[in-house]
Amino acid sequence: MSIQQRIDRALETAVGACEARGAAPRLAAAIRHAVFPGGARVRPQLCLAVAAACGDEAPPLADGAAAAIELMHCASLVHDDLPCFDDAAQRRGLPSVHAKFGERIAVLAGDALIVAAFDLLGHAAEASGASARRLPALMRVLAARVGAPFGIVAGQAWECEDWVALPDYQRAKTGSLFAAATEMGALAAGGQPQHWREFGEHLGEAYQVADDIRDVAADEQWLGKPVGRDHKLGRPNAVAAMGMAGALTHFDTLVQRSAAAVPAGPGSTGLRQLLRAEAERLLPPALVVRCAATRERSAA
Amino acid sequence: MSIQQRIDRALETAVGACEARGAAPRLAAAIRHAVFPGGARVRPQLCLAVAAACGDEAPPLADGAAAAIELMHCASLVHDDLPCFDDAAQRRGLPSVHAKFGERIAVLAGDALIVAAFDLLGHAAEASGASARRLPALMRVLAARVGAPFGIVAGQAWECEDWVALPDYQRAKTGSLFAAATEMGALAAGGQPQHWREFGEHLGEAYQVADDIRDVAADEQWLGKPVGRDHKLGRPNAVAAMGMAGALTHFDTLVQRSAAAVPAGPGSTGLRQLLRAEAERLLPPALVVRCAATRERSAA
């Protein structure tokens, strides 16, 4: 079974469970809409790639961890799109959950997805025999990377403060769930999470800088959601803080740091390739060229 | 240490962890405001009373379970008070979280509290030695009683549907977290959750009917929050559905069913006393008298 199929199967288990006979129909439909069709599923792929690099000795637990992280990501998108935050009518080229189902169902669908993520992790542990002993550590990482004081929820909360250091904000808002992906992938496979944390954190920070760049420079159709939101909503943005050239250089530095942080081992070459491919996918095509040119100049 | 002290200590651990140095200050303050000072802490008290009746052989795990349930309850109050739901400016006689900290922080505080509940449960399991093996079952109950398709989140979602059966709605919206309290109290102490479920479910349903009665008949100052909300918001309400006399009789029946469902054992008399005291506390004083009179008439 491919990585993508493993992820989809675990997500389908969680979403299907919310659609049991007698479920409130709009909530069930909103939960499915939030999860399927998905985006690039970057975080769960990263989780399973790290689990593979650590020997993938408990696949059901790794699948549960990967899908739990994706459910948390979907929950955060549903809540971030709410009228009180981004007020985004579109997500992944479709109506956002609140645009399609209303604000109340969107709040509840996000809540239900957070619960479903922990539920899936618990079920995966139960199904993984002796590896179930890893459940408390997996829960600790997932909770720390999602909740207060330093997870993605806290990252979003920094948008409500008068002042925030841009790297702290980016590390919490996006970096933390990438760190969860690498740490939990290692943990689920019996590896050492602390060896994988930096790789995920740098990649996540790079991902947030790329998001900031796209918000300024991308085409709305290419992106599948509105652009120019950060400026409109007064949110911290790397391009606003350091200019386009500065942001591109920063992005490139973070990708290189992330590549350098991949622990040596049989899977390290493959992981670095995955990282490079992902980095190219993240930027609008014209900027990928510009980024490569900058890199060559600084290497010369 | 008293039951109340055990609950407060576990809650303080969870809330304090959200206030670590470097935390986003408004989010941290909102989380504390949502949890302290608390209401009657009925659900965690119920959880620990059942754990005691089952032998209370793993107190740290029971404390974690009890406080996790209360954190979920606090999360649901914060989200229910949002402008898109009840738009309640007051809670427990103080400003609601969204009134004090804004809508965005209220959404995030609710999210963080859900995460903190699972986190606390995981930490409690880690601290409870061999009883940690009960963690997956505890997570399964907590997730089922909070999330979709049949937990309190789903109960709230029924308010967004055109039609709902009143008992289904009340069972999910309030009954389910009371059932979690009795089931998790039993589970944490190594007891049989299925023997304790009905007790919690009936009590929870009674609690919701009492809430409906108070919404119609209570004094705003006595209640600490606005009254007449159900009618204003077009929500299902037991008094609207069956009249005041019908609702009072129904409440009394549910309390009696709950008392009858307490499993026989050394703690059963104490639990029934707790239940009677709780039932009296739930209704405005004048209605307690009326309820007792109805009970005497039907016994005559």
XYZ file of C-alpha atoms in Angstrom:
600
model
C 0.000 0.000 0.000
C 1.352 3.447 -0.925
C 2.003 6.172 1.639
C -0.926 8.137 0.200
C -3.249 5.141 0.528
C -2.186 4.544 4.118
C -2.941 8.180 4.966
C -6.293 8.186 3.175
C -7.375 4.937 4.808
C -6.615 6.226 8.305
C -8.384 9.545 7.596
C -11.389 7.692 6.152
C -11.637 5.611 9.341
C -11.818 8.766 11.453
C -14.218 10.655 9.182
C -16.429 7.601 8.601
C -16.806 7.135 12.374
C -18.352 10.620 12.584
C -21.041 9.599 10.078
C -22.602 6.777 12.101
C -26.360 6.272 11.799
C -28.093 8.910 13.906
C -25.329 11.521 13.530
C -26.321 15.185 13.125
C -26.150 15.372 9.293
C -24.709 18.853 8.752
C -21.915 18.334 11.256
C -21.008 14.991 9.656
C -20.991 16.542 6.164
C -18.873 19.471 7.342
C -16.283 17.140 8.872
C -15.969 15.249 5.573
C -15.775 18.523 3.625
C -12.938 19.689 5.890
C -10.871 16.541 5.296
C -11.724 15.379 1.742
C -10.543 16.145 -0.880
C -7.366 17.065 0.929
C -4.478 19.339 0.124
C -0.983 17.989 -0.397
C -1.093 16.001 2.897
C 2.465 17.232 3.504
C 2.484 16.691 7.272
C 1.302 13.053 7.303
C 3.632 12.220 4.406
C 6.492 13.699 6.375
C 5.452 11.691 9.440
C 5.407 8.421 7.500
C 8.680 9.236 5.701
C 10.372 9.664 9.086
C 8.707 6.500 10.429
C 10.103 4.660 7.375
C 13.572 6.101 7.997
C 13.289 4.761 11.579
C 12.356 1.249 10.421
C 8.525 1.548 10.344
C 8.156 -1.269 12.854
C 4.558 -0.399 13.910
C 2.740 0.769 10.744
C -0.766 1.046 12.305
C 0.580 3.371 14.980
C 2.501 5.468 12.434
C -0.624 5.702 10.229
C -2.691 6.811 13.222
C -0.092 9.413 14.189
C 0.139 10.727 10.611
C -3.626 10.998 10.191
C -4.056 12.555 13.651
C -1.662 15.328 12.628
C -3.601 15.898 9.391
C -6.915 16.059 11.295
C -5.397 18.735 13.556
C -4.245 20.617 10.463
C -7.766 20.424 8.969
C -9.257 21.633 12.275
C -6.926 24.613 12.284
C -7.878 25.521 8.695
C -11.596 25.362 9.515
C -11.178 27.657 12.519
C -8.672 29.983 10.799
C -11.169 30.520 7.958
C -13.911 31.679 10.382
C -15.287 35.207 9.927
C -13.569 36.386 13.125
C -10.159 35.329 11.757
C -9.475 35.249 8.015
C -13.121 35.328 6.909
C -12.044 33.171 3.952
C -14.829 32.043 1.636
C -12.596 29.586 -0.222
C -10.177 26.818 0.695
C -8.467 24.437 -1.724
C -10.586 25.912 -4.546
C -13.879 25.033 -2.818
C -16.119 26.911 -0.393
C -14.630 26.991 3.102
C -16.520 25.072 5.796
C -18.134 28.190 7.284
C -19.108 29.455 3.814
C -20.824 26.165 3.006
C -22.246 25.110 6.398
C -22.385 28.313 8.449
C -20.253 29.635 11.248
C -21.738 27.516 14.034
C -21.148 24.212 12.259
C -17.614 25.368 11.384
C -16.787 25.990 15.065
C -18.176 22.562 15.982
C -16.520 20.734 13.073
C -13.140 22.120 14.163
C -13.794 20.987 17.732
C -14.879 17.533 16.564
C -11.748 17.186 14.405
C -9.467 17.936 17.376
C -11.268 15.257 19.383
C -11.166 12.838 16.425
C -7.402 13.267 16.150
C -6.803 12.078 19.720
C -9.425 9.377 19.299
C -7.689 8.036 16.194
C -4.337 8.023 17.970
C -5.843 6.069 20.885
C -7.434 3.514 18.562
C -4.194 3.156 16.595
C -2.333 2.463 19.834
C -4.879 -0.180 20.827
C -4.381 -1.855 17.431
C -0.619 -1.866 17.620
C 0.032 -4.422 20.372
C 3.131 -3.814 22.457
C 3.719 -0.461 20.738
C 0.658 0.879 22.627
C 3.112 1.801 25.406
C 4.210 4.686 23.147
C 0.758 6.314 23.379
C 1.423 8.717 26.296
C 4.554 10.098 24.592
C 2.696 10.492 21.272
C -0.148 12.306 23.035
C 2.314 14.584 24.819
C 3.931 15.649 21.534
C 0.615 16.107 19.718
C -0.841 18.183 22.549
C 2.308 20.313 22.902
C 2.462 20.996 19.158
C -1.223 21.883 18.838
C -2.343 23.516 22.101
C -1.170 26.225 24.468
C 1.403 27.571 25.226
C 3.515 26.839 22.107
C 1.436 24.906 19.551
C -0.449 26.062 16.452
C -3.358 27.362 18.553
C -0.904 29.612 20.407
C 0.619 30.664 17.068
C -2.793 31.825 15.939
C -3.290 33.590 19.289
C -0.201 35.723 18.668
C -2.228 37.373 15.875
C -4.389 38.837 18.664
C -1.453 40.491 20.433
C -0.117 43.972 19.702
C 3.419 42.760 19.206
C 5.039 39.451 18.290
C 8.520 38.384 17.162
C 8.063 37.050 13.614
C 10.171 33.861 14.077
C 8.298 32.953 17.324
C 5.004 33.403 15.543
C 6.028 31.358 12.504
C 7.577 28.644 14.649
C 4.346 28.207 16.611
C 1.841 28.800 13.840
C 3.271 26.377 11.277
C 6.603 25.002 12.447
C 5.141 23.224 15.437
C 2.889 20.865 13.468
C 5.779 19.963 11.150
C 7.884 19.237 14.228
C 5.004 17.044 15.480
C 5.111 15.173 12.162
C 8.801 14.322 12.392
C 8.800 13.654 16.147
C 5.688 11.474 16.053
C 6.911 9.568 12.991
C 10.078 8.710 14.912
C 8.203 7.915 18.145
C 5.656 5.653 16.444
C 8.480 3.596 14.906
C 10.472 3.357 18.132
C 13.008 6.023 17.063
C 14.382 9.029 18.944
C 12.068 12.045 18.509
C 14.652 14.573 19.666
C 16.895 13.679 16.692
C 14.083 14.570 14.254
C 12.678 17.710 15.801
C 14.966 20.283 14.166
C 14.354 18.869 10.694
C 10.606 19.350 11.124
C 10.858 22.739 12.794
C 13.019 24.300 10.055
C 10.860 22.799 7.325
C 7.717 24.130 9.007
C 9.190 27.584 9.348
C 10.179 27.470 5.665
C 6.639 26.430 4.865
C 5.223 29.467 6.692
C 7.648 31.846 4.914
C 6.575 30.286 1.587
C 2.949 30.846 2.621
C 3.753 34.507 3.283
C 5.475 34.791 -0.132
C 2.525 33.184 -1.903
C 0.126 35.526 -0.134
C 1.980 38.452 -1.724
C 3.084 37.023 -5.076
C 0.864 34.127 -6.126
C -2.009 33.951 -8.537
C -5.369 33.341 -6.838
C -6.341 30.541 -9.214
C -2.995 28.769 -8.820
C -3.341 29.031 -5.037
C -7.019 28.048 -4.714
C -7.682 30.738 -2.103
C -7.598 34.561 -1.986
C -4.227 36.352 -1.885
C -3.200 39.546 -0.081
C -4.902 38.463 3.142
C -2.009 39.167 5.523
C -1.818 42.827 4.525
C -5.591 43.209 4.627
C -5.836 41.576 8.059
C -2.721 43.234 9.494
C -1.020 39.895 10.114
C 2.743 39.352 10.437
C 4.234 38.476 7.018
C 7.844 37.679 6.118
C 7.745 39.681 2.845
C 6.396 42.737 4.669
C 9.124 42.363 7.298
C 12.162 41.675 5.092
C 11.157 42.427 1.489
C 10.676 39.846 -1.283
C 14.403 39.245 -1.830
C 14.986 38.903 1.915
C 12.053 36.500 2.297
C 13.260 34.322 -0.614
C 16.754 34.141 0.866
C 15.324 33.333 4.289
C 13.171 30.588 2.766
C 16.173 29.082 1.036
C 18.244 29.215 4.238
C 15.521 27.439 6.196
C 15.235 24.679 3.557
C 19.003 24.194 3.678
C 18.997 24.098 7.482
C 16.207 21.558 7.385
C 18.167 19.379 4.919
C 21.263 19.627 7.101
C 19.257 18.518 10.154
C 18.186 15.180 8.604
C 19.905 12.525 10.775
C 22.361 10.295 8.905
C 20.924 6.887 8.052
C 19.661 4.679 5.224
C 16.691 6.993 4.445
C 18.479 10.349 4.639
C 19.117 10.817 0.888
C 15.480 10.105 0.046
C 14.284 12.508 2.736
C 16.498 15.300 1.399
C 15.112 14.705 -2.108
C 11.543 14.857 -0.755
C 12.456 18.120 0.947
C 13.844 19.718 -2.250
C 10.792 18.650 -4.277
C 8.482 20.038 -1.592
C 10.412 23.330 -1.503
C 9.935 23.779 -5.258
C 6.226 22.985 -5.026
C 5.735 25.635 -2.357
C 6.647 28.704 -4.396
C 4.944 30.122 -7.494
C 6.936 28.848 -10.573
C 8.539 32.232 -11.400
C 9.891 32.553 -7.864
C 11.433 29.070 -7.898
C 13.659 30.293 -10.779
C 14.480 33.498 -8.905
C 15.289 31.543 -5.752
C 17.659 29.222 -7.656
C 19.417 32.217 -9.242
C 19.954 33.807 -5.808
C 21.382 30.532 -4.523
C 23.836 30.311 -7.450
C 24.952 33.918 -6.946
C 25.632 33.380 -3.254
C 27.489 30.120 -4.048
C 29.678 31.878 -6.673
C -7.063 15.899 50.544
C -10.745 16.675 49.840
C -12.422 15.821 46.539
C -12.608 19.543 45.752
C -8.876 19.990 46.425
C -7.999 17.023 44.213
C -10.041 18.500 41.369
C -8.615 22.004 41.793
C -5.047 20.708 41.936
C -5.428 18.739 38.700
C -7.098 21.712 36.969
C -4.366 24.042 38.216
C -1.711 21.728 36.743
C -3.360 21.927 33.321
C -4.046 25.678 33.390
C -0.615 26.490 34.838
C 1.069 24.578 32.000
C -0.595 26.944 29.504
C 1.024 29.933 31.240
C 4.662 28.960 30.697
C 7.159 31.771 30.113
C 6.812 32.930 26.512
C 3.110 32.041 26.217
C 0.808 34.384 24.286
C -0.551 36.387 27.251
C -4.180 36.926 26.227
C -4.699 33.257 25.364
C -3.184 32.184 28.686
C -5.382 34.640 30.613
C -8.493 33.506 28.726
C -7.816 29.852 29.545
C -7.542 30.680 33.261
C -10.701 32.817 33.089
C -12.566 29.896 31.514
C -11.588 27.468 34.270
C -11.254 29.599 37.464
C -13.304 30.398 39.442
C -15.348 27.378 38.458
C -18.994 26.489 38.736
C -20.172 23.623 40.906
C -17.636 21.188 39.352
C -20.469 18.639 39.251
C -18.972 16.384 36.567
C -15.526 15.905 38.141
C -17.120 15.391 41.576
C -19.328 12.726 40.065
C -16.304 11.110 38.425
C -14.382 10.948 41.708
C -17.441 9.757 43.646
C -17.770 6.821 41.237
C -14.007 6.159 41.388
C -14.343 6.058 45.198
C -17.279 3.658 44.952
C -15.063 1.438 42.754
C -12.206 1.432 45.280
C -10.205 4.464 44.041
C -7.117 2.323 43.467
C -5.360 4.800 41.129
C -6.101 8.311 42.479
C -3.791 10.225 40.061
C -5.555 8.655 37.088
C -9.010 9.369 38.543
C -7.999 12.989 39.239
C -6.747 13.364 35.656
C -9.943 11.878 34.261
C -12.121 14.118 36.445
C -10.231 17.282 35.538
C -10.138 16.332 31.836
C -13.941 16.130 31.858
C -14.183 19.538 33.539
C -11.794 21.076 30.970
C -14.035 19.733 28.199
C -17.035 21.236 29.961
C -15.262 24.610 30.221
C -14.323 24.419 26.514
C -17.947 23.791 25.575
C -19.111 26.770 27.653
C -16.573 29.079 25.992
C -17.662 28.016 22.504
C -21.403 27.927 23.353
C -21.172 31.534 24.575
C -19.715 32.742 21.233
C -21.705 35.353 19.282
C -22.666 32.774 16.618
C -24.291 30.545 19.278
C -25.710 32.024 22.498
C -23.958 35.391 22.254
C -23.820 35.359 26.047
C -22.005 38.273 27.659
C -22.018 36.654 31.110
C -21.101 33.308 32.600
C -21.010 32.424 36.298
C -21.712 36.095 37.075
C -18.592 37.312 35.243
C -17.976 38.412 31.642
C -17.903 35.429 29.278
C -14.547 34.680 27.634
C -15.509 36.266 24.309
C -16.920 39.341 26.075
C -13.660 39.829 27.981
C -11.039 38.689 25.458
C -12.763 38.890 22.068
C -14.187 36.279 19.758
C -10.889 35.093 18.276
C -9.277 34.359 21.638
C -12.489 32.616 22.740
C -12.360 30.245 19.745
C -8.688 29.512 20.450
C -9.148 29.127 24.225
C -11.852 26.516 23.605
C -9.556 24.661 21.205
C -6.667 24.800 23.671
C -8.886 23.479 26.482
C -9.913 20.446 24.408
C -6.243 19.703 23.729
C -5.352 20.307 27.395
C -7.980 17.775 28.489
C -6.379 14.955 26.494
C -2.931 16.131 27.507
C -3.853 15.998 31.190
C -5.283 12.511 30.776
C -2.075 11.337 29.080
C 0.098 12.829 31.815
C -2.110 11.299 34.514
C -1.733 7.903 32.872
C 2.046 8.287 32.764
C 2.044 9.112 36.489
C -0.112 6.148 37.457
C 2.238 3.241 36.813
C 0.566 -0.002 35.776
C -2.817 1.741 35.513
C -1.469 3.519 32.405
C -2.797 0.544 30.433
C -6.281 2.022 30.994
C -5.401 5.115 28.930
C -6.754 3.957 25.533
C -10.135 3.035 27.050
C -10.318 6.361 28.910
C -9.497 8.247 25.700
C -12.132 6.290 23.795
C -14.853 7.238 26.294
C -13.777 10.888 26.511
C -13.656 11.243 22.723
C -17.005 9.493 22.222
C -18.725 11.631 24.866
C -17.314 14.925 23.556
C -16.920 14.633 19.775
C -18.973 13.502 16.775
C -21.260 11.664 16.215
C -22.860 11.472 19.701
C -20.934 13.681 22.141
C -21.616 17.196 23.425
C -20.266 18.753 20.201
C -22.858 16.761 18.252
C -25.531 17.800 20.753
C -24.729 21.423 20.035
C -24.788 20.664 16.291
C -28.391 19.483 16.538
C -29.269 23.133 17.259
C -28.280 23.810 13.639
C -30.738 21.277 12.203
C -34.360 21.987 11.314
C -35.656 19.115 13.418
C -34.385 17.158 16.393
C -35.949 14.748 18.894
C -35.716 16.481 22.286
C -34.426 13.437 24.253
C -31.698 12.748 21.616
C -30.624 16.368 21.806
C -30.573 16.455 25.607
C -28.811 13.105 25.831
C -26.004 14.309 23.554
C -25.783 17.919 24.684
C -25.559 17.303 28.430
C -26.132 13.641 29.227
C -23.055 12.465 27.393
C -20.528 14.328 29.554
C -22.236 13.066 32.718
C -22.010 9.551 31.302
C -18.305 10.211 30.648
C -17.938 11.219 34.300
C -19.404 7.995 35.669
C -17.784 5.710 33.050
C -14.341 7.290 33.382
C -14.532 7.300 37.186
C -15.179 3.556 37.062
C -12.516 2.931 34.386
C -9.820 4.912 36.197
C -10.373 2.828 39.349
C -10.421 -0.486 37.491
C -14.232 -0.822 37.657
C -16.769 -1.729 34.963
C -17.809 1.396 33.019
C -20.896 -0.226 31.510
C -22.418 -0.631 35.012
C -22.149 3.112 35.625
C -23.250 4.540 32.316
C -27.002 4.660 32.893
C -26.602 6.472 36.217
C -24.622 9.232 34.498
C -26.850 9.427 31.439
C -30.099 9.863 33.398
C -28.490 12.402 35.722
C -27.146 14.353 32.737
C -30.544 14.374 31.073
C -32.091 15.576 34.338
C -29.457 18.276 34.480
C -30.393 19.505 30.992
C -34.122 19.536 31.843
C -33.286 21.553 34.977
C -31.274 23.939 32.793
C -34.325 24.351 30.551
C -36.525 24.996 33.598
C -34.104 27.571 34.996
C -33.949 29.302 31.618
C -37.701 29.880 31.861
C -38.242 30.319 35.607
C -35.064 31.470 37.317
C -33.941 34.861 38.464
C -31.006 36.254 36.453
C -29.022 37.206 39.549
C -29.539 33.796 41.178
C -28.444 32.109 37.949
C -25.441 34.344 37.134
C -26.317 34.444 33.417
C -29.211 35.756 31.296
C -32.520 33.843 31.261
C -35.020 33.304 28.423
C -32.235 32.424 25.960
C -33.797 29.232 24.564
C -36.952 31.027 23.448
C -34.969 33.951 22.040
C -32.610 31.652 20.128
C -35.284 29.165 19.022
C -33.590 26.284 20.848
C -35.299 23.089 22.007
C -36.507 23.475 25.609
C -38.286 20.946 27.826
C -40.698 23.542 29.312
C -41.667 24.729 25.831
C -42.235 21.118 24.758
C -44.153 19.773 27.791
C -45.171 22.768 29.935
C -43.727 23.631 33.367
C -45.632 20.893 35.227
C -44.619 18.309 32.622
C -40.980 19.390 32.738
C -40.905 19.231 36.555
C -42.399 15.737 36.535
C -39.958 14.676 33.837
C -37.047 16.067 35.861
C -38.180 14.174 38.918
C -38.572 10.937 36.937
C -35.050 11.265 35.537
C -33.573 11.862 39.003
C -35.386 8.771 40.297
C -34.205 6.688 37.328
C -30.676 7.879 37.943
C -30.893 6.907 41.637
C -32.265 3.492 40.693
C -29.368 2.939 38.276
C -26.674 3.320 40.974
C -25.046 -0.124 41.183
C -25.342 -1.820 44.578
C -22.156 -1.575 46.638
C -20.586 0.067 49.694
C -20.817 3.595 48.198
C -24.339 3.426 46.782
C -26.157 5.136 49.683
C -23.723 8.060 49.628
C -24.064 8.430 45.875
C -27.860 8.534 46.092
C -27.606 11.226 48.772
C -25.247 13.246 46.566
C -27.740 12.869 43.752
C -30.695 14.149 45.842
C -28.685 17.128 47.109
C -27.605 17.940 43.561
C -31.190 17.700 42.291
C -32.333 20.251 44.891
C -29.490 22.619 44.024
C -30.441 22.568 40.346
C -33.891 24.129 40.603
C -34.844 27.613 41.780
C -35.939 27.328 45.476
C -39.666 27.863 44.803
C -39.698 25.047 42.265
C -37.981 22.574 44.602
C -41.027 22.942 46.874
C -43.395 22.511 43.934
C -41.486 19.449 42.727
C -41.659 17.835 46.188
C -45.399 18.506 46.368
C -45.947 16.848 42.963
C -43.929 13.846 44.135
C -46.050 13.512 47.292
C -49.295 13.787 45.320
C -48.233 11.044 42.901
C -47.064 8.856 45.826
C -50.420 9.332 47.613
